C-alpha positions as a printed NumPy array, in Angstrom:
array([[  1.467, -10.355, -16.742],
       [  0.032, -14.088, -17.117],
       [  2.19 , -16.079, -18.911],
       [  0.175, -17.913, -21.263],
       [  0.712, -21.468, -20.071],
       [ -3.59 , -22.684, -18.811],
       [ -5.855, -22.355, -21.606],
       [ -7.693, -19.262, -22.601],
       [-11.184, -18.669, -23.364],
       [-13.097, -15.797, -24.201],
       [-14.24 , -14.162, -20.974],
       [-10.968, -13.888, -20.176],
       [-10.059, -11.511, -22.779],
       [-14.093, -10.247, -22.072],
       [-12.751,  -9.173, -18.775],
       [ -9.685,  -6.694, -19.93 ],
       [-11.728,  -5.249, -22.04 ],
       [-14.28 ,  -4.419, -19.795],
       [-12.337,  -3.745, -17.32 ],
       [-10.548,  -0.55 , -18.746],
       [-14.478,   0.1  , -20.802],
       [-17.444,  -1.06 , -18.572],
       [-20.407,  -2.608, -20.832],
       [-22.619,  -0.036, -18.637],
       [-20.392,   3.02 , -20.061],
       [-22.172,   2.285, -23.624],
       [-24.929,   4.321, -25.139],
       [-28.511,   3.117, -24.677],
       [-28.613,   2.807, -28.674],
       [-25.518,   0.559, -28.594],
       [-24.616,  -2.746, -28.912],
       [-20.927,  -3.301, -27.181],
       [-20.28 ,  -7.04 , -25.875],
       [-20.3  , -10.793, -26.831],
       [-22.526, -10.513, -30.201],
       [-21.649, -13.858, -30.922],
       [-20.322, -16.406, -29.062],
       [-19.908, -18.37 , -26.102],
       [-17.648, -16.882, -22.916],
       [-16.698, -20.262, -22.376],
       [-14.95 , -21.032, -25.755],
       [-11.63 , -21.758, -26.092],
       [ -9.332, -19.716, -27.947],
       [ -5.671, -19.478, -28.87 ],
       [ -5.679, -16.377, -31.886],
       [ -7.518, -12.864, -31.775],
       [ -7.724, -10.907, -34.351],
       [ -8.706,  -7.035, -34.752],
       [ -9.989,  -4.876, -37.429],
       [-11.915,  -1.131, -36.779],
       [-15.048,  -2.924, -38.615],
       [-16.283,  -6.105, -39.537],
       [-17.432,  -6.626, -43.143],
       [-17.222, -10.439, -44.959],
       [-13.745,  -9.511, -45.943],
       [-12.977,  -9.35 , -42.336],
       [-15.473, -12.638, -41.458],
       [-13.037, -14.445, -44.026],
       [ -9.804, -13.489, -43.178],
       [-10.938, -14.588, -38.862],
       [-11.719, -17.921, -40.647],
       [ -8.959, -18.264, -43.066],
       [ -6.436, -17.245, -40.629],
       [ -7.327, -19.824, -38.132],
       [ -8.842, -17.504, -35.641],
       [-10.728, -17.833, -32.791],
       [-12.123, -14.041, -31.24 ],
       [-12.392, -10.794, -33.473],
       [-12.253,  -7.92 , -31.364],
       [-13.72 ,  -4.505, -33.596],
       [-14.637,  -1.362, -32.482],
       [-17.897,  -0.901, -34.406],
       [-20.894,  -3.513, -33.517],
       [-21.986,  -5.72 , -36.95 ],
       [-25.381,  -4.435, -36.411],
       [-26.894,  -1.908, -33.882],
       [-30.507,  -3.363, -34.023],
       [-31.965,  -6.746, -33.629],
       [-32.564,  -9.289, -36.208],
       [-35.891, -11.388, -37.256],
       [-34.514, -13.939, -39.237],
       [-30.772, -15.77 , -40.202],
       [-31.418, -15.632, -44.053],
       [-28.149, -14.765, -45.741],
       [-29.767, -11.272, -47.217],
       [-27.657,  -8.128, -46.221],
       [-23.522,  -8.587, -45.205],
       [-23.99 ,  -8.985, -41.801],
       [-26.226, -11.987, -41.671],
       [-24.021, -13.151, -43.903],
       [-21.041, -12.354, -41.583],
       [-23.106, -14.059, -39.051],
       [-23.737, -17.041, -40.419],
       [-20.211, -17.51 , -41.211],
       [-19.157, -16.781, -37.918],
       [-21.812, -19.072, -35.895],
       [-20.809, -21.57 , -38.809],
       [-17.012, -22.035, -38.278],
       [-16.735, -21.347, -34.347],
       [-15.758, -17.339, -34.511],
       [-16.57 , -15.918, -31.168],
       [-17.291, -11.692, -32.237],
       [-16.61 ,  -9.103, -29.877],
       [-17.26 ,  -5.509, -29.923],
       [-16.158,  -2.004, -27.95 ],
       [-18.122,   0.932, -29.507],
       [-19.269,   3.656, -27.151],
       [-18.331,   2.58 , -24.284],
       [-14.534,   2.596, -25.506],
       [-15.579,   6.211, -26.943],
       [-16.418,   7.293, -22.725],
       [-13.276,   6.205, -21.429],
       [-10.488,   8.125, -20.95 ],
       [ -7.909,   6.567, -22.824],
       [ -9.902,   5.719, -25.416],
       [-10.806,   6.14 , -28.4  ],
       [-10.363,  10.257, -28.259],
       [ -7.531,   9.727, -25.658],
       [ -5.928,   7.226, -28.78 ],
       [ -6.28 ,  10.512, -30.629],
       [ -4.589,  13.168, -28.253],
       [ -1.832,  10.735, -27.848],
       [ -0.837,  11.039, -31.741],
       [ -1.017,  14.782, -31.057],
       [  0.75 ,  14.586, -28.368],
       [ -1.711,  16.904, -26.039],
       [ -0.777,  17.237, -22.275],
       [ -2.903,  18.418, -19.481],
       [ -6.331,  16.444, -21.043],
       [ -9.165,  16.172, -19.527],
       [-13.13 ,  15.019, -21.075],
       [-14.492,  17.256, -23.217],
       [-17.786,  16.378, -22.012],
       [-18.234,  14.522, -18.729],
       [-20.818,  12.444, -18.196],
       [-21.616,   9.346, -15.744],
       [-23.264,   9.498, -12.196],
       [-21.394,   9.388,  -9.688],
       [-21.963,   7.705,  -5.831],
       [-20.787,   7.952,  -2.227],
       [-20.757,   3.714,  -0.937],
       [-20.555,   4.147,   3.118],
       [-20.047,   1.586,   5.639],
       [-19.097,   0.782,   9.448],
       [-17.133,  -0.971,  10.202],
       [-15.219,  -2.55 ,  13.48 ],
       [-11.18 ,  -0.988,  13.758],
       [ -9.701,  -3.674,  13.767],
       [-11.199,  -4.542,  10.178],
       [-11.407,  -1.334,   9.286],
       [ -8.42 ,  -1.309,   6.859],
       [ -8.772,  -4.671,   5.264],
       [-12.099,  -3.663,   4.29 ],
       [-11.69 ,  -0.309,   3.257],
       [ -8.749,  -1.434,   1.102],
       [-10.568,  -4.796,  -0.717],
       [-13.636,  -1.384,  -1.709],
       [-11.151,   0.543,  -2.964],
       [ -9.207,  -2.541,  -5.565],
       [-12.48 ,  -2.537,  -6.956],
       [-11.761,   0.723,  -8.465],
       [-13.327,   3.66 ,  -6.396],
       [-11.862,   6.029,  -4.848],
       [ -9.869,   8.491,  -7.456],
       [-10.355,  12.006,  -7.547],
       [ -8.419,  13.796,  -9.844],
       [ -4.785,  12.856, -10.169],
       [ -5.152,  10.792,  -6.543],
       [ -6.492,   7.668,  -5.837],
       [ -7.178,   5.929,  -2.502],
       [ -9.681,   8.335,  -1.622],
       [-11.597,   7.864,   1.263],
       [-13.14 ,   9.731,   4.641],
       [-13.019,   7.825,   7.774],
       [-14.673,   9.108,  11.144],
       [-14.672,   7.088,  14.527],
       [-17.836,   6.182,  16.193],
       [-19.822,   3.581,  18.014],
       [-22.646,   1.407,  17.059],
       [-24.648,  -0.398,  18.654],
       [-26.862,  -3.661,  17.751],
       [-29.191,  -6.018,  19.557],
       [-28.281, -10.237,  17.915],
       [-31.89 , -11.561,  17.578],
       [-32.466, -15.099,  17.967],
       [-30.767, -16.61 ,  15.287],
       [-28.521, -14.416,  14.63 ],
       [-24.485, -14.945,  14.517],
       [-22.47 , -11.881,  15.054],
       [-19.245, -11.342,  15.13 ],
       [-18.767,  -9.947,  17.617],
       [-21.348,  -9.127,  21.059],
       [-23.625, -11.995,  22.866],
       [-27.076, -13.331,  21.352],
       [-29.294, -11.063,  23.464],
       [-27.775,  -8.349,  25.175],
       [-27.039,  -4.696,  23.594],
       [-23.95 ,  -4.844,  22.386],
       [-21.526,  -1.382,  21.792],
       [-18.789,  -1.686,  19.295],
       [-16.187,   0.69 ,  18.47 ],
       [-16.349,   1.118,  14.409],
       [-14.888,   3.143,  11.192],
       [-17.678,   4.723,   9.203],
       [-15.836,   5.123,   5.562],
       [-17.292,   7.413,   2.725],
       [-16.263,   6.306,  -1.124],
       [-16.524,   8.068,  -4.64 ],
       [-17.826,   5.352,  -6.662],
       [-18.033,   5.86 , -10.018],
       [-22.135,   4.687, -11.307],
       [-20.073,   1.788, -13.356],
       [-18.154,  -0.08 , -10.466],
       [-20.93 ,   1.118,  -7.747],
       [-22.216,  -2.814,  -8.242],
       [-18.938,  -4.401,  -8.225],
       [-18.021,  -2.661,  -4.946],
       [-20.656,  -3.843,  -2.564],
       [-20.216,  -7.177,  -3.488],
       [-16.959,  -6.555,  -2.51 ],
       [-17.952,  -5.102,   0.598],
       [-19.852,  -7.897,   1.153],
       [-17.528, -10.125,   0.62 ],
       [-14.652,  -9.208,   3.206],
       [-17.024,  -7.506,   5.465],
       [-17.087,  -9.424,   9.078],
       [-20.421,  -8.791,  10.377],
       [-22.95 , -10.88 ,   9.061],
       [-25.502,  -7.892,   8.163],
       [-22.797,  -4.763,   7.125],
       [-24.196,  -1.127,   7.01 ],
       [-23.994,   0.701,   4.824],
       [-25.78 ,   3.399,   2.5  ],
       [-25.381,   4.782,  -1.201],
       [-25.324,   9.047,  -1.668],
       [-26.569,   9.584,  -5.163],
       [-23.952,  12.737,  -5.903],
       [-25.081,  14.97 ,  -8.2  ],
       [-21.125,  16.058,  -9.569],
       [-20.558,  14.073, -12.769],
       [-17.236,  11.646, -13.237],
       [-14.581,  13.846, -14.608],
       [-12.965,  10.44 , -16.28 ],
       [-15.772,   9.749, -18.053],
       [-17.055,  10.898, -21.108],
       [-16.717,  12.036, -24.474],
       [-13.852,  13.986, -26.197],
       [-10.468,  15.065, -25.03 ],
       [ -9.681,  18.504, -24.863],
       [ -5.905,  18.856, -24.249],
       [ -2.403,  21.07 , -25.323],
       [ -0.321,  21.473, -27.84 ],
       [  3.847,  21.438, -25.802],
       [  4.578,  24.268, -27.689],
       [  1.766,  26.611, -29.564],
       [  2.06 ,  25.475, -33.711],
       [  1.388,  27.5  , -36.888],
       [ -2.266,  26.699, -37.84 ],
       [ -1.963,  25.735, -41.277],
       [  1.37 ,  23.378, -40.743],
       [ -0.768,  21.157, -37.729],
       [ -3.728,  20.765, -40.073],
       [ -0.748,  19.297, -42.945],
       [ -0.067,  17.428, -39.494],
       [ -3.197,  16.249, -38.664],
       [ -3.624,  15.165, -41.922],
       [ -0.448,  13.474, -41.77 ],
       [ -0.692,  11.84 , -38.2  ],
       [ -4.367,  10.496, -39.298],
       [ -3.346,   9.613, -43.511],
       [ -6.668,  11.491, -44.437],
       [ -6.807,  11.514, -47.919],
       [ -8.756,  15.159, -47.484],
       [ -9.208,  17.648, -44.357],
       [-12.514,  20.003, -43.939],
       [-11.805,  22.13 , -42.253],
       [-13.521,  25.938, -41.537],
       [-11.945,  28.731, -42.075],
       [ -8.051,  29.301, -40.722],
       [ -9.13 ,  32.392, -37.887],
       [ -6.775,  31.214, -35.312],
       [ -3.027,  31.725, -36.241],
       [ -1.68 ,  29.809, -34.046],
       [ -3.02 ,  26.417, -32.048],
       [ -2.359,  25.398, -29.048],
       [ -5.875,  24.139, -27.278],
       [ -6.906,  21.119, -28.943],
       [-10.317,  19.262, -28.776],
       [-11.036,  15.67 , -30.035],
       [-13.926,  13.561, -30.911],
       [-13.404,  10.242, -32.414],
       [-16.442,   9.207, -34.919],
       [-18.94 ,  11.174, -35.285],
       [-18.417,  14.561, -32.993],
       [-20.773,  17.679, -34.457],
       [-22.833,  17.534, -30.778],
       [-19.98 ,  18.4  , -28.883],
       [-18.868,  21.666, -31.029],
       [-20.227,  24.01 , -28.471],
       [-18.3  ,  22.236, -26.014],
       [-15.499,  22.675, -27.278],
       [-16.093,  26.35 , -28.397],
       [-16.783,  26.741, -24.077],
       [-13.48 ,  25.63 , -23.335],
       [-11.246,  27.816, -25.122],
       [-10.156,  25.024, -27.628],
       [ -8.557,  27.173, -31.003],
       [ -9.432,  23.55 , -33.324],
       [-11.836,  20.681, -32.74 ],
       [-10.683,  17.267, -34.753],
       [-13.665,  14.35 , -35.469],
       [-15.839,  13.181, -37.659],
       [-19.007,  12.929, -40.214],
       [-19.833,  16.547, -40.13 ],
       [-22.733,  18.095, -42.241],
       [-22.525,  20.987, -44.129],
       [-24.349,  23.13 , -42.028],
       [-22.004,  22.277, -38.42 ],
       [-19.291,  24.389, -39.94 ],
       [-21.815,  27.203, -39.009],
       [-21.536,  27.267, -35.666],
       [-17.394,  27.836, -35.727],
       [-18.491,  31.519, -36.331],
       [-14.483,  32.426, -36.166],
       [-14.35 ,  31.048, -32.226],
       [-11.89 ,  28.174, -33.514],
       [-11.26 ,  25.593, -37.851],
       [-13.426,  23.556, -36.917],
       [-12.431,  19.99 , -38.913],
       [-13.255,  16.962, -40.045],
       [-10.712,  13.946, -40.655],
       [-13.338,  11.354, -41.482],
       [-15.113,   8.902, -39.542],
       [-12.201,   5.799, -40.308],
       [ -9.451,   8.074, -39.94 ],
       [-10.204,   9.277, -36.16 ],
       [-10.937,   5.34 , -34.714],
       [ -8.614,   3.829, -36.86 ],
       [ -6.456,   3.346, -33.913],
       [ -8.394,   1.632, -32.063],
       [ -6.598,  -1.682, -32.048],
       [ -3.128,   0.035, -30.796],
       [ -5.955,  -0.073, -27.843],
       [ -6.88 ,  -3.194, -28.25 ],
       [ -3.419,  -5.438, -29.177],
       [ -1.99 ,  -3.395, -25.415],
       [ -4.634,  -4.145, -23.108],
       [ -4.489,  -7.984, -24.422],
       [ -0.797,  -8.053, -24.325],
       [  0.234,  -6.117, -21.755],
       [ -1.83 ,  -8.518, -19.195],
       [ -1.018, -12.334, -21.479],
       [  2.269, -13.054, -22.989],
       [  3.049, -15.267, -25.681],
       [ -0.15 , -15.049, -26.984],
       [ -1.762, -14.86 , -30.705],
       [ -2.775, -11.805, -32.161],
       [ -3.488, -10.262, -34.624],
       [ -4.044,  -6.596, -36.603],
       [ -6.672,  -7.423, -39.671],
       [ -4.855,  -6.309, -43.184],
       [ -8.342,  -5.59 , -44.783],
       [ -8.727,  -1.937, -45.298],
       [-12.626,  -1.924, -43.7  ],
       [-12.952,   2.108, -44.261],
       [-15.699,   1.907, -46.588],
       [-15.129,   5.482, -47.902],
       [-13.454,   6.379, -51.241],
       [-12.43 ,   9.31 , -53.307],
       [-10.692,  10.432, -56.592]])
């Protein structure tokens, strides 16, 4: 943990958040990242919110906060002007005027195992969790290192975060062999002599790397490898990354009766109402969840044998997909994502102590019930 003694900058907080939920994981339509502000700006206080509204901007300004972190971006589309004729533009104008930096982690936070859906699973106490619909490409990064430096280079590349397979980390394959090269004029060989064919005992290392870590892994390899011209290659794998994607499926520690479980869901997520299909299961054991709008994962929940699927934003016709195979449950978009602020808080305070970080007191859910 870093004790907050030196100045902190926006980029310091962004680095923490993006190590956990890389921006490269966001969907193509999304607008996650630093929406307004300067990564080099010094900050002293952070405000956390699920959404950005004018009330939240006012709270941030009046509270003297330098950085506002939200789950939902202020806008998903570009703006043609900054006239104060919509709440989005008014928010941006006020933020710019008061040097308020705004950062959002949206679908990139949805797409990680311990992100938005993972926090829902935490609240329900789900065990044996996995991504409901895995996604994201995997690559095999292969490189050749002289034996004397093989361990050092391998550990540096693994330190970026690749080499994870299920519950195993630092996974790699290493094979000893002989490399040959002829150093030409103008080269600066680490081993061998210019103008002479050299043979070197080397280790071939292969590490599975997710797409979002590929560039950083290659950058690290080139930085620590002793050769002037390291030999490396990338193979695009057909496998999908099991630790990125959407939704979570897991199990309760003990089966629960369906109606009491639904009542517990309502209480846990502070719902005014819970919409659901017929209670076709007497007991619940296998639970699927997805924060936000999750109707697109209904077939995945059914295919994986979920007894209940909990998400938000179901339309009328979406409920017919249940066909008495599971209980489809709509707790509301906001309700399913309201605990996202806790993720931000824990990520930052775990890395930086003695730093002012607060939850917004503004209720941003735009939906009200009679």
